[in-house]
Coordinates of C-alpha atoms and ligand atoms in Angstrom, one line a residue:
M1 CA -183.6 -2.6 -210.6
A2 CA -180.5 -0.7 -211.7
R3 CA -178.3 -2.4 -214.1
V4 CA -174.5 -2.6 -213.4
T5 CA -172.1 -3.9 -215.9
I6 CA -168.6 -4.8 -214.8
V7 CA -165.8 -5.5 -217.3
G8 CA -163.1 -7.8 -216.0
G9 CA -163.4 -10.5 -213.4
G10 CA -160.1 -10.2 -211.7
Y11 CA -159.5 -9.4 -208.0
G12 CA -161.3 -6.0 -208.3
G13 CA -164.2 -7.1 -210.7
I14 CA -165.2 -10.1 -208.6
A15 CA -165.3 -8.0 -205.4
V16 CA -167.5 -5.3 -206.8
A17 CA -169.8 -7.8 -208.5
K18 CA -170.4 -9.7 -205.3
A19 CA -170.9 -6.5 -203.3
L20 CA -173.7 -5.3 -205.6
D21 CA -175.3 -8.6 -206.3
E22 CA -178.2 -8.1 -203.9
V23 CA -178.9 -4.4 -204.9
A24 CA -178.5 -4.4 -208.6
E25 CA -178.9 -6.4 -211.8
V26 CA -175.2 -7.3 -212.2
T27 CA -173.5 -8.4 -215.3
L28 CA -169.9 -9.4 -215.1
I29 CA -168.1 -9.7 -218.4
E30 CA -164.7 -11.7 -218.3
Q31 CA -162.8 -13.1 -221.3
K32 CA -161.2 -15.9 -219.3
D33 CA -163.3 -19.1 -218.7
R34 CA -161.7 -19.4 -215.2
F35 CA -160.6 -16.8 -212.6
V36 CA -156.8 -16.8 -212.4
N37 CA -155.1 -16.3 -209.0
H38 CA -152.1 -14.5 -210.4
A39 CA -150.5 -14.4 -207.0
A40 CA -149.7 -18.1 -207.4
A41 CA -149.0 -18.0 -211.1
L42 CA -145.1 -18.2 -210.7
R43 CA -145.3 -21.2 -208.4
A44 CA -147.6 -22.9 -210.9
T45 CA -144.7 -22.8 -213.3
V46 CA -142.4 -24.9 -211.0
D47 CA -144.9 -27.1 -209.3
P48 CA -147.7 -28.9 -211.3
E49 CA -150.0 -29.2 -208.2
W50 CA -150.2 -25.4 -208.2
A51 CA -151.0 -25.3 -211.9
E52 CA -154.3 -26.9 -211.0
K53 CA -155.1 -24.6 -208.1
I54 CA -154.7 -21.2 -209.8
F55 CA -157.7 -21.6 -212.0
I56 CA -161.0 -21.2 -210.2
P57 CA -164.5 -21.4 -211.8
Y58 CA -166.9 -18.4 -211.7
D59 CA -170.0 -20.5 -211.4
N60 CA -170.7 -19.8 -207.7
L61 CA -169.6 -16.2 -207.6
L62 CA -173.1 -14.6 -208.0
K63 CA -176.4 -15.6 -206.6
N64 CA -178.5 -13.3 -208.7
G65 CA -176.3 -11.7 -211.4
R66 CA -174.8 -13.3 -214.5
V67 CA -171.2 -13.9 -215.7
I68 CA -170.7 -13.6 -219.4
H69 CA -167.5 -15.0 -220.9
G70 CA -166.5 -12.7 -223.8
T71 CA -164.1 -9.8 -224.7
V72 CA -165.4 -6.3 -224.4
L73 CA -164.5 -4.7 -227.7
K74 CA -165.9 -1.3 -227.4
T75 CA -167.8 0.9 -224.9
N76 CA -170.5 3.4 -225.7
G77 CA -171.5 5.5 -222.7
T78 CA -172.4 2.7 -220.1
S79 CA -173.1 0.2 -222.9
V80 CA -170.6 -2.3 -224.1
S81 CA -170.1 -4.5 -227.2
V82 CA -169.0 -8.0 -226.4
S83 CA -167.3 -10.5 -228.8
G84 CA -169.8 -13.0 -230.1
M85 CA -172.9 -11.0 -229.1
D86 CA -175.0 -9.1 -231.6
E87 CA -176.6 -6.7 -229.2
E88 CA -174.9 -4.2 -227.0
I89 CA -175.2 -4.8 -223.2
E90 CA -176.9 -1.6 -221.7
A91 CA -176.4 -0.5 -218.2
D92 CA -177.0 2.3 -215.7
H93 CA -173.4 2.1 -214.3
L94 CA -170.3 0.7 -216.0
V95 CA -167.4 -0.5 -213.8
L96 CA -164.0 -0.9 -215.7
A97 CA -161.8 -3.5 -214.0
T98 CA -159.7 -4.9 -216.9
G99 CA -156.4 -4.9 -215.0
T100 CA -153.0 -5.1 -216.7
A101 CA -151.4 -7.4 -219.1
Y102 CA -147.9 -8.9 -218.1
P103 CA -145.6 -11.4 -219.9
F104 CA -145.9 -15.1 -219.2
P105 CA -145.8 -16.8 -216.7
A106 CA -147.0 -14.0 -214.3
K107 CA -150.1 -13.6 -216.4
H108 CA -151.6 -15.4 -219.3
L109 CA -153.3 -14.1 -222.4
E110 CA -155.2 -17.3 -223.1
S111 CA -158.9 -17.1 -222.4
S112 CA -159.1 -20.9 -222.0
A113 CA -157.7 -22.3 -218.7
A114 CA -157.0 -25.6 -220.6
I115 CA -154.7 -23.9 -223.0
A116 CA -153.0 -21.7 -220.3
K117 CA -152.4 -24.9 -218.4
A118 CA -150.8 -26.6 -221.4
R119 CA -148.4 -23.6 -221.8
I120 CA -147.5 -23.7 -218.0
E121 CA -146.8 -27.5 -218.3
R122 CA -144.6 -26.9 -221.3
A123 CA -142.6 -24.3 -219.4
Y124 CA -142.3 -26.7 -216.4
N125 CA -141.0 -29.6 -218.6
N126 CA -138.6 -27.2 -220.2
L127 CA -137.4 -26.1 -216.8
K128 CA -136.8 -29.6 -215.8
Q129 CA -134.3 -29.9 -218.7
S130 CA -132.7 -26.5 -218.2
G131 CA -129.3 -25.8 -216.6
R132 CA -129.2 -22.0 -216.9
V133 CA -132.1 -19.5 -216.9
L134 CA -131.9 -15.8 -217.6
I135 CA -134.6 -13.6 -215.9
V136 CA -134.8 -10.0 -217.2
G137 CA -136.2 -7.6 -214.7
G138 CA -135.3 -7.4 -211.0
G139 CA -138.7 -6.0 -209.7
A140 CA -141.1 -8.0 -207.6
V141 CA -142.0 -10.5 -210.4
G142 CA -138.4 -11.3 -211.4
I143 CA -137.4 -11.7 -207.8
E144 CA -140.3 -14.0 -206.9
L145 CA -139.7 -16.0 -210.1
A146 CA -136.0 -16.5 -209.2
G147 CA -137.2 -17.6 -205.7
E148 CA -139.6 -20.1 -207.0
I149 CA -137.1 -21.7 -209.5
T150 CA -134.3 -21.9 -207.0
S151 CA -136.7 -23.6 -204.5
Y152 CA -137.9 -26.2 -206.8
F153 CA -134.8 -26.6 -209.2
P154 CA -131.8 -25.7 -206.9
E155 CA -129.4 -27.0 -209.6
I156 CA -130.5 -24.3 -212.1
E157 CA -128.1 -21.4 -212.4
I158 CA -130.0 -18.2 -212.6
T159 CA -128.9 -14.8 -213.9
L160 CA -131.1 -11.9 -212.8
L161 CA -130.5 -8.9 -215.0
E162 CA -131.9 -5.4 -213.9
S163 CA -131.3 -2.2 -215.9
G164 CA -131.9 0.0 -212.8
P165 CA -129.2 0.7 -210.2
D166 CA -130.5 -1.9 -207.8
I167 CA -133.3 -4.7 -207.5
L168 CA -136.7 -3.5 -206.5
T169 CA -136.4 0.2 -207.4
S170 CA -140.0 0.8 -208.4
G171 CA -141.6 1.2 -205.0
D172 CA -141.0 3.1 -201.9
Y173 CA -139.1 0.3 -200.2
K174 CA -136.6 0.3 -197.3
P175 CA -133.0 -0.6 -198.0
E176 CA -133.2 -3.5 -195.5
L177 CA -135.9 -5.2 -197.8
R178 CA -133.5 -5.1 -200.8
E179 CA -130.6 -6.3 -198.6
S180 CA -132.5 -9.3 -197.3
I181 CA -133.8 -10.3 -200.8
R182 CA -130.3 -9.9 -202.3
K183 CA -128.7 -12.0 -199.6
Q184 CA -131.2 -14.8 -199.8
L185 CA -131.0 -15.0 -203.6
Q186 CA -127.1 -14.8 -203.6
E187 CA -127.2 -17.7 -201.0
R188 CA -129.1 -19.7 -203.5
G189 CA -126.5 -19.0 -206.2
V190 CA -128.5 -16.4 -208.2
K191 CA -126.2 -14.1 -210.0
I192 CA -127.6 -10.6 -209.8
M193 CA -126.5 -8.0 -212.4
V194 CA -127.8 -4.4 -212.0
G195 CA -127.2 -1.3 -214.1
D196 CA -127.0 -3.2 -217.3
S197 CA -129.5 -4.4 -220.0
L198 CA -129.8 -6.6 -223.0
S199 CA -128.4 -5.2 -226.3
Y200 CA -131.1 -7.3 -228.0
L201 CA -133.8 -9.7 -227.0
P202 CA -133.0 -13.5 -227.0
P203 CA -133.9 -15.1 -230.3
V204 CA -136.4 -17.4 -228.6
D205 CA -139.8 -17.0 -227.0
V206 CA -140.0 -16.8 -223.2
G207 CA -140.3 -20.2 -221.4
V208 CA -139.0 -22.2 -224.4
L209 CA -136.0 -24.5 -224.1
S210 CA -133.5 -23.5 -226.7
P211 CA -129.9 -22.5 -225.7
F212 CA -128.8 -19.1 -226.7
R213 CA -126.3 -16.3 -225.9
V214 CA -126.9 -12.6 -225.7
M215 CA -124.8 -9.6 -225.1
T216 CA -125.6 -6.8 -222.5
Q217 CA -125.1 -3.1 -223.2
G218 CA -122.2 -3.2 -220.8
G219 CA -120.5 -5.9 -222.9
T220 CA -121.2 -9.1 -220.9
Q221 CA -122.1 -12.3 -222.6
I222 CA -124.9 -14.3 -221.0
K223 CA -125.5 -17.9 -221.9
A224 CA -128.8 -19.6 -221.0
D225 CA -131.2 -22.4 -222.0
M226 CA -134.3 -20.4 -221.3
W227 CA -135.4 -17.0 -220.4
F228 CA -138.3 -15.1 -218.8
R229 CA -139.3 -11.4 -219.2
A230 CA -140.2 -9.9 -215.8
Y231 CA -141.0 -6.3 -217.0
G232 CA -143.5 -4.5 -219.2
S233 CA -146.9 -4.4 -217.7
S234 CA -149.5 -2.4 -219.6
A235 CA -153.0 -1.4 -218.6
A236 CA -155.6 -3.3 -220.6
T237 CA -157.7 -0.4 -221.8
G238 CA -157.5 -0.6 -225.6
Y239 CA -161.2 -1.2 -225.9
L240 CA -161.9 2.3 -224.7
G241 CA -162.7 4.6 -227.6
R242 CA -161.5 8.1 -228.6
D243 CA -164.0 9.7 -226.1
Y244 CA -161.4 8.4 -223.5
A245 CA -158.4 10.1 -225.2
E246 CA -158.5 13.0 -222.6
V247 CA -158.6 10.7 -219.6
R248 CA -156.2 8.0 -220.6
H249 CA -152.5 8.3 -219.9
Y250 CA -149.6 7.1 -222.2
D251 CA -149.5 3.9 -220.2
G252 CA -153.1 3.1 -220.7
T253 CA -154.2 3.9 -217.1
I254 CA -157.4 5.9 -216.7
R255 CA -157.8 9.2 -214.7
V256 CA -160.3 8.8 -211.8
D257 CA -161.4 11.2 -209.1
D258 CA -161.4 10.5 -205.3
H259 CA -164.7 8.5 -205.7
L260 CA -163.0 6.4 -208.4
R261 CA -165.3 7.8 -211.1
V262 CA -163.7 8.1 -214.5
L263 CA -163.3 11.8 -215.3
D264 CA -165.9 13.3 -217.7
H265 CA -167.8 10.0 -217.9
P266 CA -170.8 10.1 -215.7
C267 CA -171.7 6.7 -214.3
V268 CA -168.5 5.1 -215.4
W269 CA -166.1 3.9 -212.6
A270 CA -162.6 2.3 -212.7
I271 CA -161.0 0.1 -210.2
G272 CA -157.7 -1.8 -209.8
D273 CA -154.6 -1.8 -211.9
I274 CA -156.1 0.4 -214.7
T275 CA -156.6 3.5 -212.4
D276 CA -154.1 6.2 -212.1
V277 CA -154.3 6.2 -208.3
R278 CA -150.7 6.8 -207.1
E279 CA -149.8 3.5 -205.3
S280 CA -148.3 0.1 -206.3
K281 CA -150.6 -2.1 -208.3
R282 CA -151.9 -4.7 -205.9
A283 CA -154.7 -7.1 -205.5
D284 CA -155.7 -5.7 -202.1
A285 CA -155.7 -2.2 -203.5
A286 CA -158.1 -3.4 -206.3
R287 CA -160.3 -4.9 -203.6
A288 CA -160.4 -1.7 -201.6
H289 CA -161.3 0.3 -204.8
A290 CA -164.1 -2.2 -205.3
E291 CA -165.5 -1.5 -201.9
V292 CA -165.6 2.2 -202.6
V293 CA -167.2 1.9 -206.0
A294 CA -169.7 -0.5 -204.7
A295 CA -170.6 1.9 -201.9
N296 CA -171.0 4.8 -204.4
I297 CA -173.1 2.9 -206.7
A298 CA -175.3 1.5 -204.0
A299 CA -175.8 5.1 -202.6
M300 CA -176.7 6.4 -206.1
I301 CA -179.2 3.5 -206.5
R302 CA -180.8 4.6 -203.2
G303 CA -180.9 8.2 -204.6
E304 CA -178.2 9.4 -202.3
E305 CA -174.8 11.2 -203.1
P306 CA -171.8 9.0 -203.8
N307 CA -169.7 9.9 -200.8
A308 CA -167.2 7.1 -200.5
I309 CA -163.6 8.2 -201.2
Y310 CA -160.5 6.1 -201.8
A311 CA -157.2 7.4 -200.3
P312 CA -154.1 5.2 -200.9
G313 CA -152.2 4.0 -197.8
K314 CA -148.5 3.5 -197.1
E315 CA -146.7 1.1 -199.4
W316 CA -146.1 -2.5 -198.5
V317 CA -145.0 -5.5 -200.3
V318 CA -144.8 -9.3 -199.6
L319 CA -142.1 -11.1 -201.5
P320 CA -141.9 -14.9 -201.1
L321 CA -138.9 -16.7 -202.4
G322 CA -140.6 -20.0 -202.9
P323 CA -142.5 -21.7 -200.0
N324 CA -139.7 -21.2 -197.5
G325 CA -138.0 -18.0 -198.1
G326 CA -138.5 -14.2 -198.8
A327 CA -138.9 -10.8 -197.1
S328 CA -141.6 -8.3 -196.8
Q329 CA -142.2 -4.7 -196.0
I330 CA -145.4 -4.5 -193.9
L331 CA -147.2 -2.1 -191.7
K332 CA -147.1 -2.6 -187.9
D333 CA -149.0 0.0 -186.0
G334 CA -148.8 2.3 -189.1
V335 CA -145.0 2.0 -189.2
R336 CA -143.2 0.3 -192.1
V337 CA -141.0 -2.6 -191.0
V338 CA -139.2 -5.2 -192.9
V339 CA -139.7 -8.8 -191.8
G340 CA -137.9 -12.0 -193.0
P341 CA -138.7 -15.5 -194.3
E342 CA -140.9 -16.8 -191.4
E343 CA -143.4 -13.9 -191.5
T344 CA -143.3 -13.8 -195.2
V345 CA -144.2 -17.5 -195.5
R346 CA -147.1 -16.9 -193.1
L347 CA -148.4 -13.9 -194.9
K348 CA -148.3 -15.3 -198.5
G349 CA -145.6 -17.8 -199.3
E350 CA -147.5 -20.9 -198.0
D351 CA -150.9 -20.3 -199.5
L352 CA -150.4 -17.6 -202.1
F353 CA -154.0 -16.3 -201.5
V354 CA -155.6 -19.5 -203.0
D355 CA -157.9 -20.0 -200.0
Y356 CA -159.0 -16.3 -200.2
A357 CA -159.8 -16.6 -203.9
R358 CA -161.6 -19.9 -203.6
T359 CA -163.7 -18.7 -200.6
H360 CA -164.6 -15.5 -202.5
L361 CA -165.7 -17.5 -205.6
G362 CA -167.7 -19.8 -203.4
V363 CA -165.7 -22.9 -204.2
E364 CA -165.8 -25.5 -201.3
D365 CA -163.0 -28.0 -201.0
Ligands
FAD401 C1 -147.0 -12.8 -210.3 C2 -147.8 -11.8 -209.5 C3 -147.9 -11.8 -208.2 C4 -148.7 -10.9 -207.5 N1 -148.7 -10.9 -206.2 C5 -149.5 -10.1 -205.5 C6 -149.6 -10.1 -204.0 O1 -149.0 -10.9 -203.5 N2 -150.4 -9.2 -203.5 C7 -151.1 -8.2 -204.2 O2 -151.8 -7.4 -203.5 N3 -151.0 -8.2 -205.5 C8 -150.2 -9.1 -206.2 N4 -150.1 -9.0 -207.6 C9 -150.8 -7.9 -208.3 C10 -152.3 -8.2 -208.6 O3 -152.3 -9.5 -209.3 C11 -152.9 -7.2 -209.4 O4 -152.7 -5.9 -208.8 C12 -154.3 -7.4 -209.5 O5 -154.6 -8.6 -210.3 C13 -155.2 -6.3 -210.0 O6 -156.6 -6.6 -210.1 P1 -157.5 -6.0 -211.2 O7 -158.9 -6.6 -210.8 O8 -157.2 -4.6 -211.4 O9 -157.0 -6.8 -212.5 P2 -156.8 -8.3 -212.9 O10 -156.8 -9.2 -211.7 O11 -155.7 -8.4 -213.8 O12 -158.1 -8.7 -213.6 C14 -158.5 -8.1 -214.9 C15 -159.4 -9.0 -215.6 O13 -159.9 -8.4 -216.7 C16 -160.1 -9.3 -217.8 N5 -160.1 -8.5 -219.0 C17 -159.2 -7.7 -219.6 N6 -159.6 -7.1 -220.7 C18 -160.9 -7.5 -220.9 C19 -161.8 -7.2 -221.9 N7 -161.6 -6.3 -222.9 N8 -163.0 -7.9 -221.8 C20 -163.3 -8.7 -220.8 N9 -162.4 -9.1 -219.8 C21 -161.3 -8.4 -219.9 C22 -158.8 -10.1 -217.7 O14 -158.9 -11.4 -218.3 C23 -158.7 -10.2 -216.2 O15 -159.3 -11.4 -215.7 C24 -149.4 -9.9 -208.3 C25 -149.3 -9.9 -209.7 C26 -148.6 -10.9 -210.3 C27 -148.5 -10.8 -211.8

């Protein structure tokens, strides 16, 4: 049987592993001991019940293949070296699915769910005692975080600081989306400052309760008890050696062809946030990449040409502001439309994809 190694068990990695489980000898290597449903990570910071729900075991993901918990330190063709293992793991196909790193609380660096939960709990207890919170970054994560905090701690005063000319400038979004989000946040008392940035970082770590004051480049003083950094994602591809220098961009993303094969690296594929596909980084895109790569690898195993191609669709985004608010830009009959809180709650705000993740990982209630 053909051997397939997948590095990274996030949204993309688990999808490709499951799709190939019957036709190949699958090895999924993931540094974390639990799958993390990042879509709900911000709510986990404000609601302890959710802090339990976002960590899901990998035990039932594969029927035939294996999941190894370790960090891939190096690749060598389609073989990988894994922390704590003496021998390289060899394979016929290698799928890179290591995603992006993002500051806490959107993502966690900890490989142990128990330690990650302890950090979330500490941030939650700090929020309970906090009167003013600074969020730096007015993109999707900063906005969602402001929405979660105002939903669960309405008495906290939030300042949302964005260096760009407006909130949500990174995607191809309609002005009505920004207007709806801005209006809802302002109704909740969030102070939105755009076109300005910090002169220096606050002297405390994110999520830690310790009152401070900082100056912005524009000369405004901001006082807060806690702050969060909602910017600065980076593709987690540092384990790729010099032979990837030509196909790796400055931001760490990897060049792939239409089949999602890494350029100049036969039988190495990349999916999800680490690819240089021109689209916003989304879990549903990672899953769609996984389908294409699984189809291509399965075709090659059968001795056929890998014909599946990935083409990005129109941009969409779902932005809950806690369990009852938000706005989204979705596609209706191929046309981009902006919808308000009710539809946003239905699409994501209520469940934050927990059911999907649990079902995919074979976890019964
Ligand atoms: C707060 C938040 C909310 C979001 N909401 C949405 C949403 O509503 N809808 C949506 O579509 N997208 C959403 N996203 C984006 C989505 O989470 C990402 O696009 C998605 O996680 C990308 O999937 P991936 O498989 O590429 O990477 P990831 O899901 O990040 O998985 C990568 C995995 O690789 C592992 N890994 C990394 N390096 C190594 C290594 N060297 N060895 C072993 N394992 C390694 C990591 O531990 C991780 O588990 C959200 C993101 C955040 C942060």
